mmCIF file of C-alpha atoms in Angstrom:
data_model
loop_
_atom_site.group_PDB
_atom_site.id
_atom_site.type_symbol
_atom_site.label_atom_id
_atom_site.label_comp_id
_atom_site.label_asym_id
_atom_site.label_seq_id
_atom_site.Cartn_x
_atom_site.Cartn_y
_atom_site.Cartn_z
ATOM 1 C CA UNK U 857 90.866 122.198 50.542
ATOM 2 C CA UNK U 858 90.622 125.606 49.306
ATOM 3 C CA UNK U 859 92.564 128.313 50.931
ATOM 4 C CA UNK U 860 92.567 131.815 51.609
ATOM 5 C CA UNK U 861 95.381 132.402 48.913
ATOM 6 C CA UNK U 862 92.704 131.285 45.926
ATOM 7 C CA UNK U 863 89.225 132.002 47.359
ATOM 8 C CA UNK U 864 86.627 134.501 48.359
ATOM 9 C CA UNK U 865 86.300 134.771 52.167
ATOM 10 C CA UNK U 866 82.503 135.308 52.661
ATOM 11 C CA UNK U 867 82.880 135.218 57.019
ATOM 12 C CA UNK U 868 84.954 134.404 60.013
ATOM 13 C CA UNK U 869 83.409 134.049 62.962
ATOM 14 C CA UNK U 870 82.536 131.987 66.232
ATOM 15 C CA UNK U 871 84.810 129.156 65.446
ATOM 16 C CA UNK U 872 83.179 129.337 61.608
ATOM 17 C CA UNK U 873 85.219 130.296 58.523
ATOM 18 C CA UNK U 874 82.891 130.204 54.792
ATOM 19 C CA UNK U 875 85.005 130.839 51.766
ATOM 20 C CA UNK U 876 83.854 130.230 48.053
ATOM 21 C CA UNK U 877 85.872 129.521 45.127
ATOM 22 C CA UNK U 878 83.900 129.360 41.660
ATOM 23 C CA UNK U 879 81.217 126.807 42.076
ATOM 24 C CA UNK U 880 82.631 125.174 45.268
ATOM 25 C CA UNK U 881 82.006 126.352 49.157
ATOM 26 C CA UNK U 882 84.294 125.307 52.159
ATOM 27 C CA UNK U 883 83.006 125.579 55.357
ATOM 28 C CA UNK U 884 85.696 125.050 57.833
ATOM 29 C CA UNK U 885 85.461 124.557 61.755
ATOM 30 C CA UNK U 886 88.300 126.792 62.743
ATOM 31 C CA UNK U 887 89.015 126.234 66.736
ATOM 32 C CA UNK U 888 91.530 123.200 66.612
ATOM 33 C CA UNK U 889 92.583 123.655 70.072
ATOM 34 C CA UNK U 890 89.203 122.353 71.610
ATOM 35 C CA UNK U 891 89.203 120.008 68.728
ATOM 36 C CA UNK U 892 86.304 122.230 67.059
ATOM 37 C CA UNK U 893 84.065 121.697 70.323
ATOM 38 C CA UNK U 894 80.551 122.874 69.169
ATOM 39 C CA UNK U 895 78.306 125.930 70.961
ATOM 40 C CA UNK U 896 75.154 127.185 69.765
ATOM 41 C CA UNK U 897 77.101 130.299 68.768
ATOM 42 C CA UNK U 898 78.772 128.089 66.572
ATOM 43 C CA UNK U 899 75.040 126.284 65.195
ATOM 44 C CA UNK U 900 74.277 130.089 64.597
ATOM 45 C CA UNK U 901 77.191 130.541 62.283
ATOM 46 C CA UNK U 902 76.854 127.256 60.326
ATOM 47 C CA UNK U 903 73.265 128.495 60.007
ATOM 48 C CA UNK U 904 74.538 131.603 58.424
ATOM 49 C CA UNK U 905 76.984 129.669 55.954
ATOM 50 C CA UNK U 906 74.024 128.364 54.393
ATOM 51 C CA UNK U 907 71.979 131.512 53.914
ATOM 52 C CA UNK U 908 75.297 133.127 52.888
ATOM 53 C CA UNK U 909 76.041 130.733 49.895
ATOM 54 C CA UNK U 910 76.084 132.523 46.568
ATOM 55 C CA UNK U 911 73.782 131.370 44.113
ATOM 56 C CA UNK U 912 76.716 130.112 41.881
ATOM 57 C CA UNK U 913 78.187 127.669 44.598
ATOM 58 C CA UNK U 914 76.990 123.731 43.655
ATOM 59 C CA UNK U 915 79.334 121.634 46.355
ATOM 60 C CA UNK U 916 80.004 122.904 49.699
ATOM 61 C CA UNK U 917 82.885 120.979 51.676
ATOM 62 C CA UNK U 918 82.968 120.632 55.428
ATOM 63 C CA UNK U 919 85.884 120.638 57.083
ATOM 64 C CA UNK U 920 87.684 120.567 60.521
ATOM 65 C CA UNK U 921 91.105 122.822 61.230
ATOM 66 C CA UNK U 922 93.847 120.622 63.374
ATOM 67 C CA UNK U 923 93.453 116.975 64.049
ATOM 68 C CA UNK U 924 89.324 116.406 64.510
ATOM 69 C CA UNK U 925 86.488 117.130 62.478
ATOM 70 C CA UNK U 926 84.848 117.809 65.593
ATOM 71 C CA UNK U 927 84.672 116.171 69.162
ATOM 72 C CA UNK U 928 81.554 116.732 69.785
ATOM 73 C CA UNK U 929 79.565 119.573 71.884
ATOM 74 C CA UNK U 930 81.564 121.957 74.203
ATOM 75 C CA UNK U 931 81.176 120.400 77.522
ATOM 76 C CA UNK U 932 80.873 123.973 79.163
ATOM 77 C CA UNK U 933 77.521 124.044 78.030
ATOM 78 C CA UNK U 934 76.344 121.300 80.811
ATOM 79 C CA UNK U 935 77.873 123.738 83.460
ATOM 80 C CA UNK U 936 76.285 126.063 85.861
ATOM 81 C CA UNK U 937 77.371 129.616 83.941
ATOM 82 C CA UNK U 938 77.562 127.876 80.453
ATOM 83 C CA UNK U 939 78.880 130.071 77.779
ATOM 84 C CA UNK U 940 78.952 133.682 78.066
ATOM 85 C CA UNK U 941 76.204 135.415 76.981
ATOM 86 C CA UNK U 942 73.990 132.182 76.504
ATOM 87 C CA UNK U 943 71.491 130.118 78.603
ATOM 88 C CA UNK U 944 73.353 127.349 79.932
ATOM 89 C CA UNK U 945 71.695 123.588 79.300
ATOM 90 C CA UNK U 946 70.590 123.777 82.415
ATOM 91 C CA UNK U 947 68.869 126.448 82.855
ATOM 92 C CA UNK U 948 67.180 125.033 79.396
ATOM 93 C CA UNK U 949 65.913 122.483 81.012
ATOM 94 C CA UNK U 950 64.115 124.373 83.660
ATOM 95 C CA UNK U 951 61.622 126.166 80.639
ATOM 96 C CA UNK U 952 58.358 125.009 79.521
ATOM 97 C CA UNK U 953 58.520 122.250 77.076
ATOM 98 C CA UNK U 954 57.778 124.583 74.162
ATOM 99 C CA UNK U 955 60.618 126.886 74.581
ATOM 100 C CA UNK U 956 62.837 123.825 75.338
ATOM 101 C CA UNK U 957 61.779 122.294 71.518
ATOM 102 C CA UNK U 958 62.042 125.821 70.371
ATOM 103 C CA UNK U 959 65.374 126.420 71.154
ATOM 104 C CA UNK U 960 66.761 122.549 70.020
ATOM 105 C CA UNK U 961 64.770 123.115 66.831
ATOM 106 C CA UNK U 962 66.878 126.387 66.478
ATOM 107 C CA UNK U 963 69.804 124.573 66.745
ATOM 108 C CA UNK U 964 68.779 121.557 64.251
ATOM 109 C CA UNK U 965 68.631 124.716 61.477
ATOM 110 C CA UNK U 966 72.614 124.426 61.305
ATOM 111 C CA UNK U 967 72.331 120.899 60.162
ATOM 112 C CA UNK U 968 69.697 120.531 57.897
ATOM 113 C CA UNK U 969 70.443 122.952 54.954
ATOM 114 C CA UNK U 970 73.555 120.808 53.817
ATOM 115 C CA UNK U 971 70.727 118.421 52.269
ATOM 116 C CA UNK U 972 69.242 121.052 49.907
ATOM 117 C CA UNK U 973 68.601 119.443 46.649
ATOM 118 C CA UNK U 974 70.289 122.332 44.551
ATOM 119 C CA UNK U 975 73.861 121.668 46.327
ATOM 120 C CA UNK U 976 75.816 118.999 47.121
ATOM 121 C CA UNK U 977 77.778 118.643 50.493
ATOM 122 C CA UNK U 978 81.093 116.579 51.258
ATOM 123 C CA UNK U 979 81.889 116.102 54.919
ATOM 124 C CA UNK U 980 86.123 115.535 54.909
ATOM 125 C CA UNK U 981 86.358 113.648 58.489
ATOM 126 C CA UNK U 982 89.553 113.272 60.126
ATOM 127 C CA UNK U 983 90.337 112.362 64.019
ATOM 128 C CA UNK U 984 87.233 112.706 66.467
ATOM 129 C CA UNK U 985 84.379 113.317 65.114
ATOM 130 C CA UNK U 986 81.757 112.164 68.307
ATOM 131 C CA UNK U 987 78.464 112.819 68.971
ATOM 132 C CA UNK U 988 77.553 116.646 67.393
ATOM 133 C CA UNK U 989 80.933 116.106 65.638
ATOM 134 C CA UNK U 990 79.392 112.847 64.432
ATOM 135 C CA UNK U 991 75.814 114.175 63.700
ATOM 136 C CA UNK U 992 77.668 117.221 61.615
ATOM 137 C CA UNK U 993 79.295 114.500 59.114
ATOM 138 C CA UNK U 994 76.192 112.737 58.738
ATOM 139 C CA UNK U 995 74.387 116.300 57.850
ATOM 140 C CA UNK U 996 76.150 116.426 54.159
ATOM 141 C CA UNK U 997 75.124 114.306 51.584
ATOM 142 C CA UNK U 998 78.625 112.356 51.223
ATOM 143 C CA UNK U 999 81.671 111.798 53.518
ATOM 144 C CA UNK U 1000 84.907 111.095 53.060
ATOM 145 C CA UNK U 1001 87.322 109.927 55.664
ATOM 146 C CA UNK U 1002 90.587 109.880 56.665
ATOM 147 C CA UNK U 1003 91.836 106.406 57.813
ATOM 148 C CA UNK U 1004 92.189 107.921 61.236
ATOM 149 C CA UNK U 1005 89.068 108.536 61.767
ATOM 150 C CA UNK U 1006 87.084 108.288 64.765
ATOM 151 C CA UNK U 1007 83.100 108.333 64.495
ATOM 152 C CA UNK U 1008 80.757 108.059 68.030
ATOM 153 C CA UNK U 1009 77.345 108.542 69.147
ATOM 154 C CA UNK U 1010 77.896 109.174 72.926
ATOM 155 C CA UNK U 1011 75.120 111.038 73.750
ATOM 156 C CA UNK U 1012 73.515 108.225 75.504
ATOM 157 C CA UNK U 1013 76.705 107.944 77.766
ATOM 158 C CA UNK U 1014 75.637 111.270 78.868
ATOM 159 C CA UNK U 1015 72.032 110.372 79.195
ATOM 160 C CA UNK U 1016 71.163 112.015 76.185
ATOM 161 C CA UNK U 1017 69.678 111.346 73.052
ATOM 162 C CA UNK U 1018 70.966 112.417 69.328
ATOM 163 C CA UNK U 1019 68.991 115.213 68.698
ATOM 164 C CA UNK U 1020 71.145 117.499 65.876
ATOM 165 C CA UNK U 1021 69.150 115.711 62.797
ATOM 166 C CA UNK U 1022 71.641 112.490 63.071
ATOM 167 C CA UNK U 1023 69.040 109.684 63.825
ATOM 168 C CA UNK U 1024 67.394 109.930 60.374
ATOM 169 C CA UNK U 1025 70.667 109.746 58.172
ATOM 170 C CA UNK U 1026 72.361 107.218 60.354
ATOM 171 C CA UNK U 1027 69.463 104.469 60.062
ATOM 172 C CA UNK U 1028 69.295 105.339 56.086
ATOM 173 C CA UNK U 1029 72.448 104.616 56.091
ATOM 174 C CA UNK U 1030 73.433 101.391 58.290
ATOM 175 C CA UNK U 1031 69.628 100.196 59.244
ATOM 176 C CA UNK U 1032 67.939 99.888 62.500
ATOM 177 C CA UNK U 1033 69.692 97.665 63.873
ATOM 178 C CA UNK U 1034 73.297 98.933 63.471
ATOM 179 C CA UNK U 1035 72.270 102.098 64.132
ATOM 180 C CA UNK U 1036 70.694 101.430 67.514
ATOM 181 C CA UNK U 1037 73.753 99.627 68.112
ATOM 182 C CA UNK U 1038 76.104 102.179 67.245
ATOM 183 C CA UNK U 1039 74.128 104.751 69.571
ATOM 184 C CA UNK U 1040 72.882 102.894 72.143
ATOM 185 C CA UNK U 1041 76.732 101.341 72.954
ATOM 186 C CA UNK U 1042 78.650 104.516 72.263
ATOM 187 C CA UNK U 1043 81.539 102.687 70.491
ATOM 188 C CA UNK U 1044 83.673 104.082 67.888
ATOM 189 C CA UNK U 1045 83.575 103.286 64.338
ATOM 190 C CA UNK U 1046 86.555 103.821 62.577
ATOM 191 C CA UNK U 1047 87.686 103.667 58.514
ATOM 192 C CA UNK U 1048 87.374 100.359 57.281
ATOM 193 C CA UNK U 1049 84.227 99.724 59.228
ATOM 194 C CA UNK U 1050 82.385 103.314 57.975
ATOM 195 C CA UNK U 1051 83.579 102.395 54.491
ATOM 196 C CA UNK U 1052 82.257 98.688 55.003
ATOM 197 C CA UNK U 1053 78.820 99.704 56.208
ATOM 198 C CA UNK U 1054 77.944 102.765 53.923
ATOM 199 C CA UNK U 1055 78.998 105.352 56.673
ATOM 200 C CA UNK U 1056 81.946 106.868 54.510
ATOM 201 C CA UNK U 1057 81.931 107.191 50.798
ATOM 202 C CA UNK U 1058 85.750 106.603 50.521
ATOM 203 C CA UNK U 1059 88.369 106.107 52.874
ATOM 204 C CA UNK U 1060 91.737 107.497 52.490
ATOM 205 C CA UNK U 1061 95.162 108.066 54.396
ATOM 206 C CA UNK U 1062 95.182 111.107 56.007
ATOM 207 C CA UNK U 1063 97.650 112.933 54.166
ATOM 208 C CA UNK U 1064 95.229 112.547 51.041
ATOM 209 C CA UNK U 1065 91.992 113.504 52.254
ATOM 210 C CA UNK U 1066 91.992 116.972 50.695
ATOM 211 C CA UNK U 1067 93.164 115.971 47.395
ATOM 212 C CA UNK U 1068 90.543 113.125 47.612
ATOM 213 C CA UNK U 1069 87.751 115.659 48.391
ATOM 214 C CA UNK U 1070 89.493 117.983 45.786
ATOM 215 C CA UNK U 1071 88.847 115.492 43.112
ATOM 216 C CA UNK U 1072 85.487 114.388 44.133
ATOM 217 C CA UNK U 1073 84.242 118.189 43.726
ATOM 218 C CA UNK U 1074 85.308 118.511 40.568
ATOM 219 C CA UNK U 1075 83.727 115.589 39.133
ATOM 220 C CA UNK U 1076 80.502 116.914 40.834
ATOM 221 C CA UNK U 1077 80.785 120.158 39.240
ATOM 222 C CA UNK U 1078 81.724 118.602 36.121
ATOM 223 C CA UNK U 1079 78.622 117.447 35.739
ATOM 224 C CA UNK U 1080 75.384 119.567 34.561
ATOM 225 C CA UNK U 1081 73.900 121.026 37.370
ATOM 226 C CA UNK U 1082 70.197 120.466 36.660
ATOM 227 C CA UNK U 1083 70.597 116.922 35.896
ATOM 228 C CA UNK U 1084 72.734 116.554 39.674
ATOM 229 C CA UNK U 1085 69.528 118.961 41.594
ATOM 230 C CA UNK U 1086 67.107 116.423 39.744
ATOM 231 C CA UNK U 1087 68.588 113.014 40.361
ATOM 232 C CA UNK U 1088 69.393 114.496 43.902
ATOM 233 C CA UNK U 1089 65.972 114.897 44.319
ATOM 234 C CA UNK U 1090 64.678 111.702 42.996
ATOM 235 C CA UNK U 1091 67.035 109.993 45.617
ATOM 236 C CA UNK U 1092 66.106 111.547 48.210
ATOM 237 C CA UNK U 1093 62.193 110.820 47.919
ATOM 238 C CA UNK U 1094 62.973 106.851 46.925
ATOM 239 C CA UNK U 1095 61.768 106.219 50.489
ATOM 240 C CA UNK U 1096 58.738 108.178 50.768
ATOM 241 C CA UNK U 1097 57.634 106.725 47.472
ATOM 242 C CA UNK U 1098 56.530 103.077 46.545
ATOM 243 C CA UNK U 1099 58.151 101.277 43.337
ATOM 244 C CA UNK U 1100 55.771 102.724 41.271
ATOM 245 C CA UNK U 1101 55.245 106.246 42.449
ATOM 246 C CA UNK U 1102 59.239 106.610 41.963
ATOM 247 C CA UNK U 1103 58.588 105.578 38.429
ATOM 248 C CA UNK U 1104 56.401 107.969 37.846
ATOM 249 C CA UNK U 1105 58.726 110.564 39.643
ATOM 250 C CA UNK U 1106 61.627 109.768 37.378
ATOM 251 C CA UNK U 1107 59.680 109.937 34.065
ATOM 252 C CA UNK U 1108 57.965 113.357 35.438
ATOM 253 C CA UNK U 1109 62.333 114.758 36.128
ATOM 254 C CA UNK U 1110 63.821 113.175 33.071
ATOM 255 C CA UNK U 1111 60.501 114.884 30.876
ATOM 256 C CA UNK U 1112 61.617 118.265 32.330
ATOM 257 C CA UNK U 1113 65.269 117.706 31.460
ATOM 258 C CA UNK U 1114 64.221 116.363 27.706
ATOM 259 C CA UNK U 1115 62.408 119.428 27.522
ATOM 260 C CA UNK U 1116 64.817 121.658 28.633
ATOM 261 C CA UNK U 1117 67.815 120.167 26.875
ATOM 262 C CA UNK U 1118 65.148 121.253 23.991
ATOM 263 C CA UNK U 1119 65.006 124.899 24.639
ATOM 264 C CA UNK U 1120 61.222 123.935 25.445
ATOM 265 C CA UNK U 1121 60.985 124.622 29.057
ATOM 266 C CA UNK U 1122 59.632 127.458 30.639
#
């Protein structure tokens, strides 16, 4: 990953580190020791990673410090006191329905700007990554794994439901049926299986995952940026369109990049 040593350090805070290097962002969960447990404080810095990208950055890498990508949320926040200075979930639960979806919808904002069509996000997964941890990786638009790895939906164990933006991503990924599976049971889903079903984009031994993620930025920046933001975009509407409204879609992008690659656009 990039380091201190060759990058710009944009902030460091609440278990959060953002640093940029030329075109490429790293986003690194930075509190190893609780196996990068997740807070809201912690949704409120991820939040401000993505308001606090540069306009040059194309790929932004997510990362975890120590031996998880993240196990999941901070089970202090289902106590009495929670954390300090915050409502606990409890006390969350007491409020009217509309501050309840309020507050979870405030939370959702730390996982939903990885998908913006102008970047491109890599999730490098090691260890546990359960539940949030689990929701997190399936935020970016690509993940690749260590062969170690250790995905898990348990928020049903808990008598919960995935509510971090996961539920979408996971069934576009596996289908229904896997999906439900995968959630409803709890179980983990390790390397060969996440490569198998479309979970991870490449599995690797752990000792490789950063060069692997290394190498898979720089053939994403390699390429011209406006042709990545528009094929990004066509992708991601294939499933709001029929056959022949994506047709239409991709002669509508591929005019715009004909006429730009003419000096003809506006």
């Amino acid at each position: 990953m990039t380091t201190l040593d060759d990058s710009e350090l944009v902030f460091d805070k609440d278990g959060v580190r953002l640093t940029v290097e030329d075109a490429v962002a790293t986003v690194t969960l930075t509190n190893p020791a609780k196996r990068n447990a997740q807070s809201p404080a912690l949704w409120r810095a991820l939040t401000e990673a993505g308001r606090s990208l540069p306009g040059s950055v194309r790929v932004v890498v997510l990362c975890g410090e120590g031996k998880s990508f993240s196990a999941g949320l901070d089970r202090q926040a289902f106590t009495p006191e929670g954390f300090d200075g915050e409502p606990s979930f409890l006390d969350l639960a007491r409020g009217s329905d509309e501050d309840l979806d309020a507050v979870i919808a405030e939370y959702q904002e730390a996982f939903t700007w990885w998908r913006r069509s102008d970047l491109v996000s890599i999730a490098a997964v090691q260890g546990h990554a359960i539940g949030a941890g689990f929701q997190l990786a399936l935020a970016c638009d690509l993940r690749v794994v260590a062969e170690d790895v250790q995905f898990a939906m348990r928020e049903t164990s808990l008598g919960l439901v995935p509510d971090l933006t996961g539920t979408h991503p996971l069934v576009s990924l596996v289908g229904y049926a896997r999906a439900l599976e995968i959630c409803a049971t709890g179980r983990f889903v390790h390397a060969e299986e996440a490569e198998r079903i479309g979970l991870a984009n490449l599995s690797v031994p752990a000792d490789e995952l950063d060069a692997a993620v290394r190498d898979l930025s720089a053939a994403l920046v390699a390429a011209p940026r406006d042709a990545v933001t528009e094929t990004k975009a066509l992708l991601q509407g294939v499933s709001g369109r029929s056959y022949e409204e994506q047709r239409t879609a991709e002669r509508a992008a591929q005019a715009r990049r004909l006429r730009d690659l003419a000096g003809l656009g506006d």
